[in-house]
XYZ file of C-alpha atoms in Angstrom:
684
model
C 34.407 21.828 -10.691
C 31.237 19.721 -10.780
C 28.847 18.456 -13.442
C 25.660 20.417 -12.825
C 23.313 19.136 -15.516
C 23.058 17.341 -18.842
C 20.519 18.287 -21.512
C 19.704 15.680 -24.172
C 17.519 15.950 -27.276
C 17.025 13.391 -30.041
C 19.445 10.795 -28.686
C 18.289 7.163 -28.735
C 15.154 6.901 -26.536
C 15.053 10.647 -25.730
C 12.917 12.418 -28.314
C 13.455 15.825 -29.914
C 9.943 16.925 -28.944
C 10.498 16.002 -25.292
C 14.168 16.743 -24.485
C 15.294 15.825 -20.992
C 17.372 17.662 -18.412
C 19.226 15.612 -15.805
C 20.403 17.554 -12.775
C 23.275 15.972 -10.876
C 24.013 15.682 -7.193
C 27.426 17.090 -6.353
C 28.598 13.681 -5.110
C 26.547 10.676 -6.300
C 23.541 10.529 -8.630
C 21.487 7.339 -8.939
C 19.619 6.502 -12.155
C 16.734 4.139 -11.396
C 13.968 2.627 -13.459
C 12.818 -0.492 -15.252
C 14.792 -2.177 -18.009
C 14.602 -0.256 -21.268
C 13.662 3.119 -19.767
C 16.822 4.965 -20.863
C 19.287 4.754 -17.964
C 22.094 3.506 -20.207
C 21.111 6.098 -22.816
C 21.834 8.912 -20.355
C 25.252 7.477 -19.485
C 26.107 6.871 -23.138
C 25.243 10.501 -23.908
C 28.080 11.582 -21.613
C 30.352 8.932 -23.124
C 29.823 10.450 -26.576
C 31.693 13.545 -25.430
C 34.032 12.599 -22.594
C 34.612 8.813 -22.451
C 38.207 7.839 -21.644
C 37.715 4.924 -24.037
C 37.631 6.788 -27.350
C 35.805 3.907 -29.022
C 32.735 4.987 -27.025
C 32.889 8.488 -28.496
C 31.433 9.502 -31.816
C 27.840 9.440 -33.025
C 26.523 6.692 -35.305
C 23.253 6.564 -37.309
C 21.679 4.238 -34.732
C 22.133 6.894 -32.008
C 19.419 9.181 -33.396
C 15.906 9.039 -31.961
C 13.319 7.519 -34.296
C 9.633 7.565 -33.400
C 7.158 4.918 -34.512
C 5.654 7.351 -37.032
C 8.926 8.508 -38.646
C 10.363 6.960 -41.779
C 13.814 5.440 -41.284
C 15.257 7.657 -44.029
C 14.075 10.872 -42.354
C 16.951 13.334 -41.639
C 17.409 13.762 -37.906
C 19.338 15.835 -35.357
C 20.553 15.318 -31.837
C 22.053 17.569 -29.177
C 23.874 16.631 -25.972
C 24.922 19.388 -23.565
C 26.977 19.167 -20.377
C 26.984 22.110 -17.959
C 29.729 22.357 -15.348
C 29.842 24.821 -12.485
C 32.343 25.795 -9.820
C 31.373 25.555 -6.172
C 33.864 28.109 -4.896
C 34.668 31.053 -7.131
C 35.714 33.484 -4.412
C 39.317 33.067 -5.474
C 40.782 32.566 -8.928
C 39.800 29.526 -10.962
C 43.191 28.086 -11.870
C 42.284 25.582 -14.592
C 44.358 26.750 -17.591
C 42.847 24.281 -20.076
C 39.347 25.674 -19.478
C 40.101 29.331 -18.988
C 39.167 30.336 -22.541
C 35.857 28.490 -22.380
C 34.469 29.791 -19.099
C 31.360 31.953 -19.158
C 28.784 33.247 -16.690
C 25.054 32.745 -16.246
C 22.887 35.743 -17.087
C 20.747 35.521 -13.947
C 23.317 35.323 -11.150
C 26.748 35.602 -12.829
C 27.794 32.111 -11.777
C 30.807 30.791 -13.652
C 30.015 27.815 -15.886
C 31.685 25.679 -18.552
C 29.181 24.550 -21.183
C 29.908 21.877 -23.797
C 27.497 21.076 -26.627
C 27.619 18.137 -29.041
C 25.562 18.674 -32.184
C 25.046 15.939 -34.762
C 22.893 15.547 -37.850
C 21.980 12.473 -39.868
C 21.292 12.682 -43.611
C 20.653 10.119 -46.331
C 21.401 12.271 -49.396
C 24.493 10.354 -50.510
C 24.460 7.220 -48.387
C 21.451 4.937 -47.848
C 22.969 3.899 -44.496
C 23.188 7.529 -43.387
C 25.964 10.105 -43.022
C 26.619 11.688 -39.636
C 27.971 15.225 -39.267
C 29.182 15.806 -35.712
C 30.608 18.883 -33.990
C 31.508 19.562 -30.356
C 31.411 23.158 -29.143
C 32.140 25.273 -26.106
C 29.196 27.644 -25.668
C 29.727 31.225 -24.540
C 26.589 32.011 -22.520
C 23.534 30.314 -21.036
C 20.999 31.114 -23.768
C 18.614 28.277 -24.613
C 19.545 28.144 -28.305
C 23.111 29.338 -28.896
C 23.928 31.286 -32.040
C 26.970 30.643 -34.220
C 28.776 33.598 -32.623
C 28.489 31.874 -29.244
C 30.036 28.602 -30.438
C 33.737 27.796 -30.247
C 35.387 24.503 -31.056
C 36.164 22.306 -28.047
C 39.895 21.633 -28.153
C 41.329 18.138 -27.729
C 43.093 19.262 -24.540
C 39.837 20.503 -23.031
C 37.924 17.423 -24.106
C 40.478 14.964 -22.746
C 40.802 16.927 -19.514
C 37.243 15.892 -18.612
C 37.122 12.132 -18.211
C 34.110 9.828 -17.916
C 35.133 6.363 -16.734
C 32.405 3.985 -17.825
C 32.095 0.753 -15.837
C 29.682 -1.442 -17.846
C 27.154 -3.928 -16.514
C 29.228 -6.822 -17.891
C 32.595 -6.297 -16.246
C 35.644 -8.176 -17.552
C 38.730 -7.063 -15.610
C 41.025 -8.650 -18.217
C 40.200 -5.709 -20.492
C 41.563 -3.320 -17.857
C 44.682 -5.392 -17.145
C 46.185 -5.043 -20.614
C 49.240 -2.937 -21.382
C 47.359 -0.351 -23.431
C 46.423 3.296 -23.020
C 42.730 2.296 -22.766
C 43.314 -0.101 -19.867
C 43.575 1.029 -16.238
C 46.723 -0.990 -15.514
C 48.296 -0.072 -18.853
C 47.801 3.635 -18.222
C 49.492 3.375 -14.820
C 52.398 1.229 -16.054
C 53.101 3.586 -18.953
C 53.201 6.557 -16.568
C 55.798 5.116 -14.157
C 58.613 7.561 -13.500
C 61.712 5.377 -13.747
C 64.788 6.266 -11.767
C 68.167 6.302 -13.498
C 69.228 2.753 -14.366
C 65.988 1.063 -13.275
C 64.810 0.252 -16.786
C 68.236 -1.161 -17.672
C 68.111 -3.403 -14.588
C 64.741 -4.845 -15.631
C 65.956 -5.394 -19.189
C 69.213 -7.039 -18.043
C 67.362 -9.432 -15.737
C 64.941 -10.276 -18.535
C 67.798 -11.061 -20.931
C 69.092 -13.609 -18.446
C 65.982 -15.680 -19.236
C 66.994 -15.836 -22.884
C 70.554 -16.837 -21.904
C 69.096 -19.729 -19.909
C 66.980 -20.641 -22.921
C 70.068 -20.786 -25.140
C 71.793 -23.099 -22.627
C 68.944 -25.574 -22.202
C 69.444 -28.605 -24.509
C 65.758 -29.389 -24.892
C 64.840 -25.801 -25.771
C 67.810 -25.605 -28.143
C 66.682 -28.813 -29.869
C 63.122 -27.460 -30.273
C 64.395 -24.145 -31.658
C 66.789 -25.887 -34.068
C 64.073 -28.217 -35.379
C 61.677 -25.334 -35.962
C 64.348 -23.181 -37.643
C 65.522 -26.013 -39.944
C 62.010 -26.724 -41.154
C 61.264 -23.006 -41.524
C 64.297 -22.505 -43.746
C 63.364 -25.547 -45.824
C 59.918 -24.105 -46.459
C 60.618 -20.362 -46.600
C 63.344 -19.034 -48.969
C 62.925 -15.275 -48.536
C 65.809 -12.881 -47.833
C 64.168 -11.482 -44.720
C 62.717 -13.291 -41.704
C 64.696 -16.340 -42.692
C 65.757 -17.369 -39.177
C 63.425 -18.496 -36.371
C 64.450 -18.377 -32.698
C 62.753 -19.394 -29.456
C 62.978 -16.534 -26.928
C 61.027 -14.687 -24.260
C 59.650 -11.415 -25.750
C 61.511 -9.172 -23.303
C 63.667 -6.962 -25.495
C 62.758 -3.693 -23.733
C 60.821 -2.404 -20.742
C 57.509 -2.169 -22.654
C 57.680 -5.832 -23.643
C 58.516 -6.781 -20.067
C 55.568 -4.852 -18.603
C 53.185 -6.527 -21.036
C 53.863 -9.790 -19.206
C 52.759 -8.496 -15.797
C 49.676 -10.258 -14.454
C 47.386 -9.535 -11.534
C 47.400 -12.637 -9.350
C 45.716 -13.624 -6.107
C 47.316 -15.689 -3.384
C 46.397 -18.262 -2.609
C 43.519 -20.627 -3.402
C 42.483 -23.728 -1.444
C 45.399 -25.681 -2.924
C 47.941 -22.989 -2.065
C 48.427 -21.908 -5.688
C 48.325 -18.449 -7.229
C 45.205 -17.610 -9.225
C 44.828 -15.105 -12.059
C 41.651 -13.193 -12.906
C 40.532 -15.643 -15.601
C 39.740 -18.207 -12.900
C 37.622 -15.890 -10.749
C 33.840 -16.059 -10.542
C 31.705 -13.409 -12.265
C 31.108 -11.689 -8.936
C 34.811 -11.710 -8.057
C 35.653 -10.319 -11.499
C 33.231 -7.456 -10.859
C 34.926 -6.710 -7.544
C 38.361 -6.729 -9.225
C 37.053 -4.274 -11.830
C 35.819 -1.919 -9.096
C 39.105 -2.223 -7.196
C 41.127 -1.388 -10.328
C 39.006 1.652 -11.113
C 39.183 2.967 -7.549
C 42.962 2.347 -7.475
C 43.387 4.499 -10.593
C 41.477 7.382 -8.996
C 43.499 7.158 -5.791
C 46.803 7.234 -7.686
C 45.512 10.134 -9.803
C 44.648 12.001 -6.619
C 47.987 11.256 -4.943
C 49.903 12.338 -8.062
C 47.929 15.574 -8.320
C 48.586 16.362 -4.657
C 52.306 15.672 -5.130
C 52.409 18.083 -8.077
C 50.605 20.800 -6.103
C 52.975 20.356 -3.155
C 55.974 20.090 -5.501
C 56.869 16.723 -4.055
C 58.328 13.699 -5.811
C 55.907 11.221 -7.322
C 56.261 7.670 -8.591
C 54.383 8.641 -11.743
C 54.992 11.167 -14.513
C 52.113 13.697 -14.404
C 52.443 14.355 -18.138
C 52.091 10.680 -19.012
C 49.321 10.220 -16.443
C 47.228 12.819 -18.287
C 45.699 13.972 -15.023
C 42.079 15.049 -15.536
C 40.698 18.396 -14.446
C 37.443 16.581 -13.728
C 36.563 12.892 -13.643
C 33.284 11.026 -13.345
C 32.720 7.329 -12.799
C 29.570 5.937 -14.418
C 28.783 2.601 -12.805
C 26.131 0.558 -14.588
C 24.128 -2.015 -12.637
C 26.663 -2.751 -9.877
C 24.265 -5.356 -8.484
C 25.145 -7.741 -11.342
C 26.710 -10.944 -9.937
C 27.053 -9.424 -6.436
C 25.406 -10.387 -3.159
C 23.846 -7.513 -1.162
C 26.663 -7.116 1.381
C 29.242 -6.760 -1.409
C 26.947 -4.250 -3.070
C 27.036 -2.154 0.093
C 30.836 -2.092 0.011
C 30.884 -1.060 -3.639
C 28.443 1.792 -3.013
C 30.596 2.930 -0.098
C 33.588 3.130 -2.456
C 31.514 5.064 -4.983
C 30.390 7.546 -2.323
C 33.981 8.054 -1.186
C 34.986 8.749 -4.755
C 32.067 11.093 -5.428
C 32.890 13.058 -2.296
C 36.360 13.947 -3.601
C 37.187 17.256 -5.230
C 36.822 17.360 -9.021
C 35.057 13.979 -8.927
C 31.482 12.748 -9.194
C 29.747 9.419 -9.600
C 26.713 8.018 -11.413
C 25.131 4.695 -10.504
C 22.405 3.164 -12.669
C 20.311 0.345 -11.258
C 16.987 -1.456 -11.153
C 17.772 -3.007 -7.773
C 15.661 -1.865 -4.784
C 18.452 -2.926 -2.409
C 20.813 -0.401 -3.989
C 18.234 2.394 -3.988
C 17.931 2.062 -0.227
C 21.635 2.897 0.061
C 21.418 6.357 -1.518
C 19.559 9.473 -0.450
C 16.181 10.126 -2.122
C 17.335 13.538 -3.368
C 20.164 11.796 -5.262
C 17.694 9.694 -7.274
C 16.662 10.372 -10.871
C 13.691 8.283 -11.954
C 13.506 6.993 -15.546
C 10.341 5.810 -17.279
C 8.922 5.448 -20.784
C 6.015 7.754 -21.524
C 2.969 5.695 -22.503
C 2.002 8.085 -25.322
C 5.325 9.090 -26.878
C 7.275 5.902 -25.994
C 10.210 8.176 -25.153
C 12.281 8.493 -21.987
C 11.091 10.801 -19.208
C 13.481 11.677 -16.366
C 12.302 13.079 -13.048
C 13.860 14.086 -9.749
C 11.913 13.046 -6.663
C 9.380 15.511 -5.309
C 9.874 15.556 -1.540
C 9.162 18.047 1.257
C 11.731 20.809 0.968
C 12.112 21.516 4.659
C 14.170 19.845 7.354
C 11.428 19.139 9.883
C 10.217 15.781 11.177
C 7.766 15.463 8.297
C 10.514 15.706 5.667
C 12.681 13.210 7.539
C 9.787 10.766 7.785
C 9.048 10.829 4.056
C 12.741 10.554 3.202
C 13.198 7.496 5.409
C 9.938 5.955 4.201
C 10.898 6.070 0.528
C 14.283 4.588 1.441
C 12.557 1.799 3.363
C 10.276 0.923 0.414
C 12.372 1.596 -2.710
C 10.297 -0.865 -4.749
C 7.770 1.926 -5.403
C 10.192 3.408 -7.962
C 10.033 0.209 -10.008
C 6.313 -0.418 -9.618
C 3.821 -0.165 -12.461
C 1.123 0.452 -9.854
C 1.322 1.348 -6.154
C -1.284 0.565 -3.503
C -0.802 2.834 -0.501
C -2.114 1.277 2.707
C -2.126 2.328 6.334
C 0.197 -0.332 7.720
C 1.388 -3.916 7.972
C -2.106 -5.423 7.826
C -2.653 -4.141 4.286
C 0.699 -5.599 3.227
C -0.472 -9.050 4.311
C -4.110 -8.940 3.211
C -4.171 -7.071 -0.112
C -1.669 -9.221 -2.079
C -3.540 -12.360 -0.986
C -6.868 -10.889 -2.028
C -5.475 -9.873 -5.424
C -4.412 -13.478 -5.981
C -8.075 -14.468 -5.680
C -8.683 -12.252 -8.710
C -5.795 -13.862 -10.647
C -3.704 -10.731 -10.198
C -0.307 -11.524 -8.728
C 1.485 -8.442 -7.371
C 4.877 -9.556 -8.687
C 3.818 -10.449 -12.217
C 1.929 -7.142 -12.504
C 4.677 -5.116 -10.744
C 2.266 -3.911 -8.040
C 3.763 -2.601 -4.794
C 1.755 -2.463 -1.573
C 3.382 0.210 0.573
C 2.433 1.040 4.186
C 2.034 4.708 5.009
C 2.135 4.320 8.734
C -0.932 6.573 8.703
C 1.098 9.706 8.037
C 1.729 12.265 5.310
C -0.226 10.569 2.534
C -0.235 13.867 0.627
C 3.525 13.689 0.124
C 3.294 10.165 -1.269
C 0.604 11.392 -3.655
C 2.788 14.271 -4.787
C 5.804 11.974 -5.262
C 3.901 9.362 -7.275
C 2.119 12.032 -9.303
C 5.466 13.536 -10.278
C 6.839 10.113 -11.243
C 3.666 9.349 -13.239
C 3.195 6.074 -11.361
C -0.519 5.178 -10.991
C -1.606 4.615 -7.408
C -4.587 3.663 -5.271
C -4.912 4.589 -1.602
C -6.635 2.626 1.169
C -6.967 4.619 4.391
C -8.552 3.909 7.765
C -11.953 5.621 8.034
C -11.741 5.720 11.855
C -15.401 6.685 12.304
C -16.122 7.878 15.888
C -12.391 8.056 16.583
C -10.893 11.481 17.191
C -10.454 13.188 13.803
C -11.851 10.235 11.862
C -14.855 9.929 9.547
C -15.579 13.380 8.169
C -12.117 14.464 9.284
C -10.557 11.914 6.918
C -12.867 13.002 4.096
C -12.019 16.671 4.632
C -8.269 15.953 4.560
C -8.430 13.870 1.369
C -10.587 16.381 -0.520
C -8.260 19.189 0.532
C -5.140 17.331 -0.647
C -6.677 16.059 -3.901
C -7.741 19.566 -4.846
C -4.109 20.714 -4.503
C -2.979 18.237 -7.159
C -5.901 18.996 -9.443
C -7.706 22.281 -8.688
C -10.199 21.531 -11.490
C -11.192 18.112 -10.164
C -14.929 17.574 -10.566
C -16.953 17.727 -7.343
C -13.959 17.306 -4.989
C -12.633 20.856 -4.829
C -11.874 23.421 -2.148
C -15.351 24.883 -2.517
C -16.993 21.944 -0.746
C -14.683 21.881 2.278
C -16.993 24.175 4.257
C -19.905 21.826 3.575
C -18.154 18.802 5.059
C -19.289 18.389 8.692
C -16.909 18.185 11.644
C -15.485 14.786 12.522
C -17.817 14.411 15.519
C -20.972 15.323 13.586
C -23.979 13.042 14.050
C -24.288 12.661 10.255
C -23.215 9.379 8.693
C -19.969 9.929 6.707
C -20.588 6.800 4.600
C -23.874 8.011 3.139
C -23.194 11.768 3.294
C -24.063 13.626 0.084
C -23.722 17.187 -1.189
C -26.238 18.748 -3.578
C -24.800 20.158 -6.813
C -26.515 22.281 -9.414
C -26.887 20.589 -12.780
C -25.097 22.670 -15.426
C -27.435 24.939 -17.354
C -30.470 24.151 -15.202
C -31.977 25.063 -11.863
C -32.056 21.416 -10.841
C -29.726 19.821 -8.309
C -28.368 16.333 -7.924
C -27.059 14.636 -4.834
C -23.412 13.489 -4.969
C -22.011 10.972 -2.482
C -18.551 12.242 -1.490
C -17.210 8.818 -0.550
C -18.154 7.478 -3.982
C -16.389 10.367 -5.728
C -13.270 9.794 -3.650
C -13.255 6.184 -4.835
C -13.601 7.432 -8.422
C -10.336 9.266 -7.724
C -8.670 6.132 -6.310
C -9.078 6.939 -2.608
C -10.766 4.194 -0.566
C -11.551 3.838 3.132
C -11.642 0.723 5.292
C -15.000 1.241 6.972
C -16.038 1.833 9.645
C -12.641 1.719 11.404
C -9.782 -0.031 9.618
C -9.001 -3.141 7.589
C -8.576 -5.226 10.753
C -12.110 -4.464 11.911
C -13.499 -4.878 8.387
C -12.081 -8.405 8.161
C -13.562 -9.277 11.577
C -16.993 -8.160 10.370
C -16.642 -10.059 7.077
C -15.331 -13.312 8.577
C -16.516 -13.472 12.212
C -16.435 -17.280 12.150
C -12.672 -17.071 11.579
C -11.608 -13.959 13.479
C -13.971 -14.379 16.443
C -13.048 -17.965 17.251
C -10.185 -19.190 19.407
C -7.277 -20.685 17.482
C -6.707 -23.773 19.631
C -3.696 -24.862 17.586
C -2.049 -21.565 18.456
C -3.014 -21.772 22.148
C -5.423 -18.833 22.092
C -7.687 -18.328 25.131
C -9.861 -15.598 23.615
C -11.070 -12.323 25.148
C -12.686 -12.086 28.576
C -16.441 -11.606 28.059
C -19.154 -10.466 30.443
C -20.948 -12.995 32.646
C -24.633 -13.841 32.293
C -25.431 -12.585 35.831
C -23.431 -9.392 35.354
C -24.811 -6.293 37.088
C -25.950 -3.416 34.848
C -23.375 -1.060 36.377
C -20.605 -3.556 35.730
C -21.789 -4.052 32.153
C -21.869 -0.314 31.511
C -18.390 0.108 32.959
C -17.044 -2.811 30.935
C -18.580 -1.507 27.696
C -17.197 1.963 28.371
C -13.705 0.556 28.807
C -14.101 -1.548 25.659
C -15.241 1.442 23.593
C -12.384 3.529 24.957
C -9.871 0.818 24.026
C -11.150 0.376 20.452
C -12.078 3.971 19.591
C -9.078 5.300 21.504
C -8.455 8.583 23.280
C -10.684 11.530 22.433
C -13.400 9.365 20.840
C -16.982 10.538 20.485
C -18.522 7.326 21.778
C -20.493 4.985 19.552
C -22.804 6.940 17.243
C -22.180 5.130 13.967
C -24.366 1.987 13.569
C -21.668 -0.650 14.107
C -24.335 -3.441 13.886
C -25.803 -5.706 16.593
C -22.602 -7.694 17.054
C -20.481 -4.661 17.824
C -19.577 -5.835 21.328
C -18.343 -9.229 20.117
C -16.402 -7.586 17.287
C -14.900 -4.963 19.604
C -13.812 -7.681 22.072
C -12.042 -9.723 19.412
C -10.609 -6.601 17.809
C -9.036 -5.608 21.107
C -7.849 -9.170 21.704
C -6.305 -9.705 18.277
C -5.047 -6.270 17.266
C -4.651 -4.039 20.322
C -2.775 -6.427 22.600
C 0.867 -7.402 22.239
C 0.120 -9.830 19.402
C 1.654 -9.306 15.962
C -0.896 -7.955 13.483
C 0.814 -9.424 10.392
C 1.225 -12.840 12.035
C -2.447 -12.863 13.069
C -3.593 -11.992 9.554
C -1.349 -14.634 7.973
C -2.942 -17.316 10.190
C -6.458 -16.009 9.654
C -6.024 -15.836 5.865
C -4.847 -19.450 5.832
C -7.938 -20.480 7.798
C -10.198 -18.528 5.435
C -8.700 -20.291 2.397
C -9.060 -23.669 4.107
C -12.757 -23.091 4.793
C -13.908 -21.246 1.668
C -13.102 -21.348 -2.030
C -12.060 -18.255 -4.004
C -15.557 -17.314 -5.179
C -17.011 -17.644 -1.686
C -14.261 -15.457 -0.237
C -14.862 -12.770 -2.869
C -18.582 -12.727 -2.033
C -17.851 -12.325 1.686
C -15.229 -9.571 1.400
C -15.922 -6.118 2.857
C -17.619 -4.095 0.065
C -14.896 -1.439 -0.014
C -12.208 -4.095 -0.523
C -14.175 -5.624 -3.401
C -14.378 -2.213 -5.057
C -10.683 -1.636 -4.353
C -9.718 -4.949 -5.989
C -11.665 -4.088 -9.144
C -10.027 -0.653 -9.312
C -6.512 -2.082 -8.892
C -7.103 -4.744 -11.557
C -8.505 -2.163 -13.974
C -5.517 0.164 -13.514
C -3.028 -2.707 -13.778
C -4.497 -3.721 -17.137
C -4.051 -0.172 -18.468
C -0.357 0.049 -17.581
C 2.041 -0.601 -20.467
C 5.135 -2.687 -19.753
């Protein structure tokens, strides 16, 4: 039995007009998103039906969604549905408590168990609001069940499905009490005592009170208290005070049990109250996992008809359990976080068990699979929660593996308000520093600069489109390189038209008009003539300009490394003596023509790479100098990021912010303005 999906409408930040469906991974599902996007809301929705802590159940007036336009006294409704399925139904499903509630899907006859909480809020008789709440088992998979399809969920069925909520603020003392709500209390109450064991505990405990009665100091204290009590209080009952240990029976004895740790730096025992916040969190996780392991061992003993240390009836073994772990990163260092997630995965991989983890920590996101992620955000228009699975390639080839690993390597994109997709490490160094010149810090504006590695940009576009995260792309133009120039334009137009077939100008219809990559036309200035609507006139449209209108930019003519060389030759084309640079080997003044031609051919081959078309684009008069330094700085064994860090420092030492902005490559200036404009439009 597994939780397949949850459907929520009208609960807290999830509106009635835009209900949300959350599909669950069969093992672990990760809820990610910024603060206030509804991650806790989704967990609380499950708690309203199945929480082991009954104080978390039940709907209150504050649980109903209220839009900015609605009056607070407006009657409202909410619905929370949980759909369970069964992975293996070849044999009989032997879950007696659910047997009367099982139904089948209409499309493929899969067996499901569907629970629906309905609640309404009215203000007819109470200005604070009256809540009417019902929990049903639904017979069928229709979208809106009729009354004939609704049957009351019994207490046995409801308590057989258990959601263990581990909050962000974890106090293990709550779980160490001798109560049915506490983990330790539940286990202690379920102990199967052997004959005479309870009497032995009680007899030993009474020996403490005998020692108390024989100690003169304790006797004197008790006598003094009792004498003064009787002088003050003259009632018939409770007229004698004694000083004893509260150990009359086994329950009172077990209440005194404490979890202790041995030993601290002084050699003493330490209880949980003296632990750090991080240690308390770890204790909480350990307690919760211990409960599940004992549950599992007890269930296996029952199935094998073996003896168990615990009474299955008192244990109230669940037919399904789910752990909902909220913000495990709180108070924990990253390596501890990895251990906790490992425990959660082990738990979620068990039969009849699943796990939910909610987080806004990129380090945790990198520890789960992308297909296990559910992304939460607030819609800018409705201000309500939107929940989305990740849109990734659905095949198992190298392309799908690359995208999967890439989004794990850069999990900060899920928390970004704006993403700048760049080709590689150079963009990660340069772009944040350039944005600072425009008073736009990437951290304060939640902007992520993510390297593509030059591959599969279309899948990033599809992913970010699905998550409704605005993005800008900076690609290498690679003019005169194999497949570059017009080849890059053709690819981008083709992919953009897939996301928006009605995009103006950049649609599939123009693909045949885009020249081949090795065409002699200039891809920077290339235009296509369009008919003006309703007239016989035409107007010339620059394709590169329209791509920039759609947030796709190119580092021209080659890449951002070459663009920075052209913009700041006095920095990039000078030896860094402090760093011990010797510079590239240049041609001699008395060089023979044949030697010069050979040297230039080798230089062009190195910079434009294999399969190039030779130099046809006007790279300017200083192309040879720029090519030499490009090869020296960025095609040798030197680190690109390290080189750019040093060069950016030198640029800032020599020029002020306004001078740098004037000298930037034109495409980077336009890119900066686009990023700043988009960042200002994003709502926190």
